[in-house]
Amino acid sequence: EVQLVESGGGLVQPGGSLRLSCAASGFSFSTYAMHWVRQAPGKGLEYVSAISTNGGSTSYANSVKGRFTISRDNSKNTLYLQMGSLRGEDMAVYYCARSRNDALDVWGQGTMVTVSS
Amino acid sequence: QSALTQPASVSGSPGQSITISCTGTSSDVGGYNYVSWYQQHPGKAPKLMIYDVSNRPSGVSNRLSGSKSGNTASLTISGLQAEDEADYYCRSYTNSSTYVFGTGTKVTVL
């Protein structure tokens, strides 16, 4: 079964850091670009970041550029999102998703990040 | 990058057809055929419904169709059913080599 499972969410203070992980299974992880998408409570979907198959190319939304870093370990079939200098507006459910035909065809169940003192 | 503009809500009776618009600019929707649509039920992860403007992934109902004209993409749901009640988001590639989602549309089946 094709599956993505996020982990690492939780409560963090403003200014703090957190690393999210996304474990992939059931498909050849190294052959797909991967994305992070977030959704603040009661709000819409927001593109966060994307990474190419070998990790050599990355992109970020302006809202997280310079604070978040996307990476992947193809030997572990795992995608990461290192988040720093967290703000209240970063509070959201974070989804990882597989990119195919420039669309996101497989999504994880999401992990909640709460930023609060 | 501003979110693509979608109507906040669209409603229809069972069996009717509805259309959701997604308006961007020539830097995103109008410039590329990389528009996709996602359905999201409450508390669930989004699900891909349409990719590359008008293509349906395997398993998605043929009651859904997508199109694009200029800077506006559209998703049409025909033969509306209770299970179609959900939030719908469009998404487009942009000339900044990033992606942008639409503001989201809540579909209500009356």
mmCIF file of C-alpha atoms in Angstrom:
data_model
loop_
_atom_site.group_PDB
_atom_site.id
_atom_site.type_symbol
_atom_site.label_atom_id
_atom_site.label_comp_id
_atom_site.label_asym_id
_atom_site.label_seq_id
_atom_site.Cartn_x
_atom_site.Cartn_y
_atom_site.Cartn_z
ATOM 1 C CA GLU A 1 0.000 0.000 0.000
ATOM 2 C CA VAL A 2 1.286 3.432 -0.948
ATOM 3 C CA GLN A 3 1.543 5.434 2.261
ATOM 4 C CA LEU A 4 2.996 8.591 3.767
ATOM 5 C CA VAL A 5 3.145 8.979 7.536
ATOM 6 C CA GLU A 6 4.127 12.287 9.114
ATOM 7 C CA SER A 7 5.514 12.661 12.620
ATOM 8 C CA GLY A 8 7.284 15.212 14.768
ATOM 9 C CA GLY A 9 4.517 17.713 15.332
ATOM 10 C CA GLY A 10 3.746 19.124 18.735
ATOM 11 C CA LEU A 11 3.790 22.204 20.922
ATOM 12 C CA VAL A 12 6.665 24.642 20.496
ATOM 13 C CA GLN A 13 7.256 28.130 21.845
ATOM 14 C CA PRO A 14 7.497 31.142 19.529
ATOM 15 C CA GLY A 15 11.022 31.373 18.215
ATOM 16 C CA GLY A 16 11.576 27.672 18.710
ATOM 17 C CA SER A 17 12.447 24.873 16.304
ATOM 18 C CA LEU A 18 10.899 21.594 15.267
ATOM 19 C CA ARG A 19 11.709 18.878 12.738
ATOM 20 C CA LEU A 20 8.954 17.063 10.920
ATOM 21 C CA SER A 21 9.456 13.689 9.280
ATOM 22 C CA CYS A 22 7.476 11.898 6.609
ATOM 23 C CA ALA A 23 8.028 8.168 6.187
ATOM 24 C CA ALA A 24 7.168 6.786 2.760
ATOM 25 C CA SER A 25 6.295 3.200 1.928
ATOM 26 C CA GLY A 26 4.797 1.184 -0.902
ATOM 27 C CA PHE A 27 6.474 3.071 -3.747
ATOM 28 C CA SER A 28 9.903 4.003 -5.069
ATOM 29 C CA PHE A 29 10.461 7.086 -2.924
ATOM 30 C CA SER A 30 13.643 8.188 -4.672
ATOM 31 C CA THR A 31 11.874 8.642 -8.011
ATOM 32 C CA TYR A 32 9.337 11.223 -6.836
ATOM 33 C CA ALA A 33 9.595 14.893 -5.952
ATOM 34 C CA MET A 34 8.015 15.594 -2.586
ATOM 35 C CA HIS A 35 6.151 18.523 -1.064
ATOM 36 C CA TRP A 36 5.091 19.946 2.260
ATOM 37 C CA VAL A 37 1.688 21.664 2.462
ATOM 38 C CA ARG A 38 0.125 23.192 5.554
ATOM 39 C CA GLN A 39 -3.339 24.163 6.701
ATOM 40 C CA ALA A 40 -3.930 26.548 9.579
ATOM 41 C CA PRO A 41 -6.990 25.784 11.728
ATOM 42 C CA GLY A 42 -10.132 26.619 9.766
ATOM 43 C CA LYS A 43 -8.101 27.932 6.833
ATOM 44 C CA GLY A 44 -7.136 26.812 3.351
ATOM 45 C CA LEU A 45 -4.201 24.868 1.993
ATOM 46 C CA GLU A 46 -0.832 26.595 1.649
ATOM 47 C CA TYR A 47 2.207 25.457 -0.301
ATOM 48 C CA VAL A 48 5.253 25.329 1.987
ATOM 49 C CA SER A 49 8.148 23.660 0.215
ATOM 50 C CA ALA A 50 9.181 21.154 -2.424
ATOM 51 C CA ILE A 51 12.255 19.036 -3.136
ATOM 52 C CA SER A 52 13.451 17.194 -6.220
ATOM 53 C CA THR A 53 14.097 13.474 -6.400
ATOM 54 C CA ASN A 54 17.761 13.674 -5.422
ATOM 55 C CA GLY A 55 17.408 16.687 -3.132
ATOM 56 C CA GLY A 56 19.453 18.881 -5.416
ATOM 57 C CA SER A 57 16.648 21.348 -6.055
ATOM 58 C CA THR A 58 14.408 22.890 -3.415
ATOM 59 C CA SER A 59 11.822 25.661 -3.323
ATOM 60 C CA TYR A 60 10.014 27.503 -0.572
ATOM 61 C CA ALA A 61 7.039 29.766 -0.042
ATOM 62 C CA ASN A 62 8.087 33.322 0.735
ATOM 63 C CA SER A 63 6.430 32.980 4.140
ATOM 64 C CA VAL A 64 8.939 30.329 5.275
ATOM 65 C CA LYS A 65 12.032 31.089 3.194
ATOM 66 C CA GLY A 66 15.104 31.395 5.354
ATOM 67 C CA ARG A 67 13.393 29.745 8.340
ATOM 68 C CA PHE A 68 12.462 26.281 7.030
ATOM 69 C CA THR A 69 14.658 23.704 5.316
ATOM 70 C CA ILE A 70 13.366 20.737 3.341
ATOM 71 C CA SER A 71 15.525 17.655 2.905
ATOM 72 C CA ARG A 72 15.229 13.963 2.165
ATOM 73 C CA ASP A 73 17.083 10.728 2.843
ATOM 74 C CA ASN A 74 16.341 8.349 0.003
ATOM 75 C CA SER A 75 18.137 5.518 1.807
ATOM 76 C CA LYS A 76 15.580 5.835 4.599
ATOM 77 C CA ASN A 77 12.590 6.702 2.395
ATOM 78 C CA THR A 78 12.043 9.761 4.544
ATOM 79 C CA LEU A 79 11.271 13.424 3.884
ATOM 80 C CA TYR A 80 12.054 16.120 6.443
ATOM 81 C CA LEU A 81 11.098 19.683 7.217
ATOM 82 C CA GLN A 82 13.323 21.542 9.653
ATOM 83 C CA MET A 83 11.411 24.515 10.979
ATOM 84 C CA GLY A 84 13.042 27.387 12.862
ATOM 85 C CA SER A 85 12.140 30.813 14.256
ATOM 86 C CA LEU A 86 8.574 29.567 14.542
ATOM 87 C CA ARG A 87 5.769 32.102 14.698
ATOM 88 C CA GLY A 88 2.121 31.957 15.582
ATOM 89 C CA GLU A 89 1.197 31.997 11.922
ATOM 90 C CA ASP A 90 3.132 28.764 11.409
ATOM 91 C CA MET A 91 0.619 26.895 13.539
ATOM 92 C CA ALA A 92 -1.061 24.397 11.241
ATOM 93 C CA VAL A 93 -1.491 20.810 10.203
ATOM 94 C CA TYR A 94 1.496 19.937 8.050
ATOM 95 C CA TYR A 95 1.000 17.421 5.254
ATOM 96 C CA CYS A 96 3.643 15.750 3.164
ATOM 97 C CA ALA A 97 2.617 14.784 -0.345
ATOM 98 C CA ARG A 98 4.013 12.975 -3.360
ATOM 99 C CA SER A 99 4.296 14.858 -6.617
ATOM 100 C CA ARG A 100 3.290 13.164 -9.855
ATOM 101 C CA ASN A 101 2.493 14.953 -13.118
ATOM 102 C CA ASP A 102 2.969 18.228 -11.231
ATOM 103 C CA ALA A 103 0.077 17.321 -8.945
ATOM 104 C CA LEU A 104 0.008 15.895 -5.433
ATOM 105 C CA ASP A 105 -1.372 12.393 -5.805
ATOM 106 C CA VAL A 106 -0.604 10.853 -2.399
ATOM 107 C CA TRP A 107 -0.967 12.672 0.926
ATOM 108 C CA GLY A 108 -0.141 11.793 4.498
ATOM 109 C CA GLN A 109 -2.603 12.178 7.326
ATOM 110 C CA GLY A 110 -0.895 15.312 8.614
ATOM 111 C CA THR A 111 0.846 16.321 11.823
ATOM 112 C CA MET A 112 -0.198 19.291 13.951
ATOM 113 C CA VAL A 113 2.253 22.008 14.893
ATOM 114 C CA THR A 114 1.155 24.325 17.687
ATOM 115 C CA VAL A 115 3.133 27.488 18.351
ATOM 116 C CA SER A 116 2.322 28.957 21.721
ATOM 117 C CA SER A 117 3.987 30.148 24.902
ATOM 118 C CA GLN B 1 2.405 34.880 -4.249
ATOM 119 C CA SER B 2 -1.277 35.565 -3.635
ATOM 120 C CA ALA B 3 -3.729 32.711 -3.377
ATOM 121 C CA LEU B 4 -5.817 31.942 -6.430
ATOM 122 C CA THR B 5 -9.373 33.254 -6.138
ATOM 123 C CA GLN B 6 -12.224 30.799 -5.690
ATOM 124 C CA PRO B 7 -15.831 31.436 -4.614
ATOM 125 C CA ALA B 8 -16.248 30.795 -0.899
ATOM 126 C CA SER B 9 -19.247 28.555 -1.442
ATOM 127 C CA VAL B 10 -21.244 26.851 -4.161
ATOM 128 C CA SER B 11 -24.380 24.814 -3.669
ATOM 129 C CA GLY B 12 -26.656 22.651 -5.721
ATOM 130 C CA SER B 13 -29.377 20.046 -5.463
ATOM 131 C CA PRO B 14 -28.744 16.357 -6.031
ATOM 132 C CA GLY B 15 -28.431 15.624 -9.727
ATOM 133 C CA GLN B 16 -27.595 19.182 -10.674
ATOM 134 C CA SER B 17 -24.295 20.432 -12.058
ATOM 135 C CA ILE B 18 -22.099 23.016 -10.392
ATOM 136 C CA THR B 19 -18.944 24.801 -11.501
ATOM 137 C CA ILE B 20 -16.169 26.138 -9.292
ATOM 138 C CA SER B 21 -13.926 28.818 -10.732
ATOM 139 C CA CYS B 22 -10.270 29.412 -9.910
ATOM 140 C CA THR B 23 -8.867 32.745 -11.054
ATOM 141 C CA GLY B 24 -5.205 33.572 -11.154
ATOM 142 C CA THR B 25 -2.904 35.500 -13.426
ATOM 143 C CA SER B 26 -0.731 34.945 -16.464
ATOM 144 C CA SER B 27 2.061 34.092 -14.002
ATOM 145 C CA ASP B 28 0.283 31.004 -12.775
ATOM 146 C CA VAL B 29 -3.017 29.624 -14.084
ATOM 147 C CA GLY B 30 -2.806 31.418 -17.415
ATOM 148 C CA GLY B 31 0.810 30.554 -18.044
ATOM 149 C CA TYR B 32 0.856 26.812 -17.454
ATOM 150 C CA ASN B 33 -1.331 23.761 -17.878
ATOM 151 C CA TYR B 34 -0.346 22.567 -14.403
ATOM 152 C CA VAL B 35 -3.636 23.183 -12.645
ATOM 153 C CA SER B 36 -4.903 20.532 -10.265
ATOM 154 C CA TRP B 37 -7.973 20.219 -8.057
ATOM 155 C CA TYR B 38 -8.313 18.648 -4.610
ATOM 156 C CA GLN B 39 -11.282 17.528 -2.557
ATOM 157 C CA GLN B 40 -11.087 17.675 1.216
ATOM 158 C CA HIS B 41 -13.644 16.294 3.627
ATOM 159 C CA PRO B 42 -13.641 17.628 7.209
ATOM 160 C CA GLY B 43 -10.742 16.319 9.241
ATOM 161 C CA LYS B 44 -9.288 14.429 6.293
ATOM 162 C CA ALA B 45 -6.303 14.884 4.026
ATOM 163 C CA PRO B 46 -6.926 16.372 0.574
ATOM 164 C CA LYS B 47 -7.504 14.037 -2.363
ATOM 165 C CA LEU B 48 -6.389 14.682 -5.933
ATOM 166 C CA MET B 49 -9.359 14.915 -8.307
ATOM 167 C CA ILE B 50 -7.992 16.582 -11.465
ATOM 168 C CA TYR B 51 -4.449 17.172 -12.731
ATOM 169 C CA ASP B 52 -2.996 19.020 -15.722
ATOM 170 C CA VAL B 53 -6.203 21.069 -16.038
ATOM 171 C CA SER B 54 -8.496 18.294 -17.212
ATOM 172 C CA ASN B 55 -7.118 14.838 -16.454
ATOM 173 C CA ARG B 56 -8.731 12.523 -13.908
ATOM 174 C CA PRO B 57 -6.613 10.105 -11.876
ATOM 175 C CA SER B 58 -7.677 6.500 -11.909
ATOM 176 C CA GLY B 59 -10.638 5.940 -9.618
ATOM 177 C CA VAL B 60 -12.004 9.469 -9.718
ATOM 178 C CA SER B 61 -15.587 9.752 -10.922
ATOM 179 C CA ASN B 62 -16.145 10.879 -14.508
ATOM 180 C CA ARG B 63 -18.777 13.251 -13.129
ATOM 181 C CA LEU B 64 -15.872 15.585 -12.445
ATOM 182 C CA SER B 65 -14.265 17.550 -15.254
ATOM 183 C CA GLY B 66 -11.774 20.377 -15.489
ATOM 184 C CA SER B 67 -11.097 23.117 -17.981
ATOM 185 C CA LYS B 68 -9.231 26.384 -18.389
ATOM 186 C CA SER B 69 -9.745 29.612 -20.268
ATOM 187 C CA GLY B 70 -7.168 32.349 -19.964
ATOM 188 C CA ASN B 71 -6.337 32.970 -16.323
ATOM 189 C CA THR B 72 -9.349 31.036 -14.990
ATOM 190 C CA ALA B 73 -9.605 27.309 -14.426
ATOM 191 C CA SER B 74 -12.872 25.578 -13.630
ATOM 192 C CA LEU B 75 -14.023 22.366 -12.004
ATOM 193 C CA THR B 76 -17.456 21.053 -12.947
ATOM 194 C CA ILE B 77 -19.267 18.416 -10.939
ATOM 195 C CA SER B 78 -22.227 16.942 -12.768
ATOM 196 C CA GLY B 79 -24.945 14.764 -11.279
ATOM 197 C CA LEU B 80 -24.240 16.190 -7.838
ATOM 198 C CA GLN B 81 -24.322 13.617 -5.050
ATOM 199 C CA ALA B 82 -24.288 13.867 -1.270
ATOM 200 C CA GLU B 83 -20.724 12.497 -1.189
ATOM 201 C CA ASP B 84 -19.549 15.506 -3.212
ATOM 202 C CA GLU B 85 -20.168 17.798 -0.247
ATOM 203 C CA ALA B 86 -16.658 18.899 0.745
ATOM 204 C CA ASP B 87 -14.108 21.670 0.342
ATOM 205 C CA TYR B 88 -12.393 21.983 -3.029
ATOM 206 C CA TYR B 89 -9.056 23.641 -3.760
ATOM 207 C CA CYS B 90 -7.345 24.441 -7.015
ATOM 208 C CA ARG B 91 -3.553 24.597 -7.300
ATOM 209 C CA SER B 92 -1.239 25.941 -9.975
ATOM 210 C CA TYR B 93 2.435 26.047 -10.823
ATOM 211 C CA THR B 94 3.843 29.596 -10.926
ATOM 212 C CA ASN B 95 6.567 31.423 -12.811
ATOM 213 C CA SER B 96 8.543 31.595 -9.562
ATOM 214 C CA SER B 97 8.952 27.811 -9.764
ATOM 215 C CA THR B 98 6.678 27.435 -6.768
ATOM 216 C CA TYR B 99 3.034 26.520 -6.384
ATOM 217 C CA VAL B 100 -0.049 28.340 -5.182
ATOM 218 C CA PHE B 101 -3.368 27.048 -3.921
ATOM 219 C CA GLY B 102 -6.772 28.597 -4.321
ATOM 220 C CA THR B 103 -8.707 30.081 -1.435
ATOM 221 C CA GLY B 104 -11.007 27.070 -1.314
ATOM 222 C CA THR B 105 -14.683 26.497 -2.061
ATOM 223 C CA LYS B 106 -17.196 24.813 0.199
ATOM 224 C CA VAL B 107 -19.622 22.726 -1.836
ATOM 225 C CA THR B 108 -23.008 22.129 -0.234
ATOM 226 C CA VAL B 109 -25.522 19.594 -1.538
ATOM 227 C CA LEU B 110 -28.952 20.941 -0.734
#
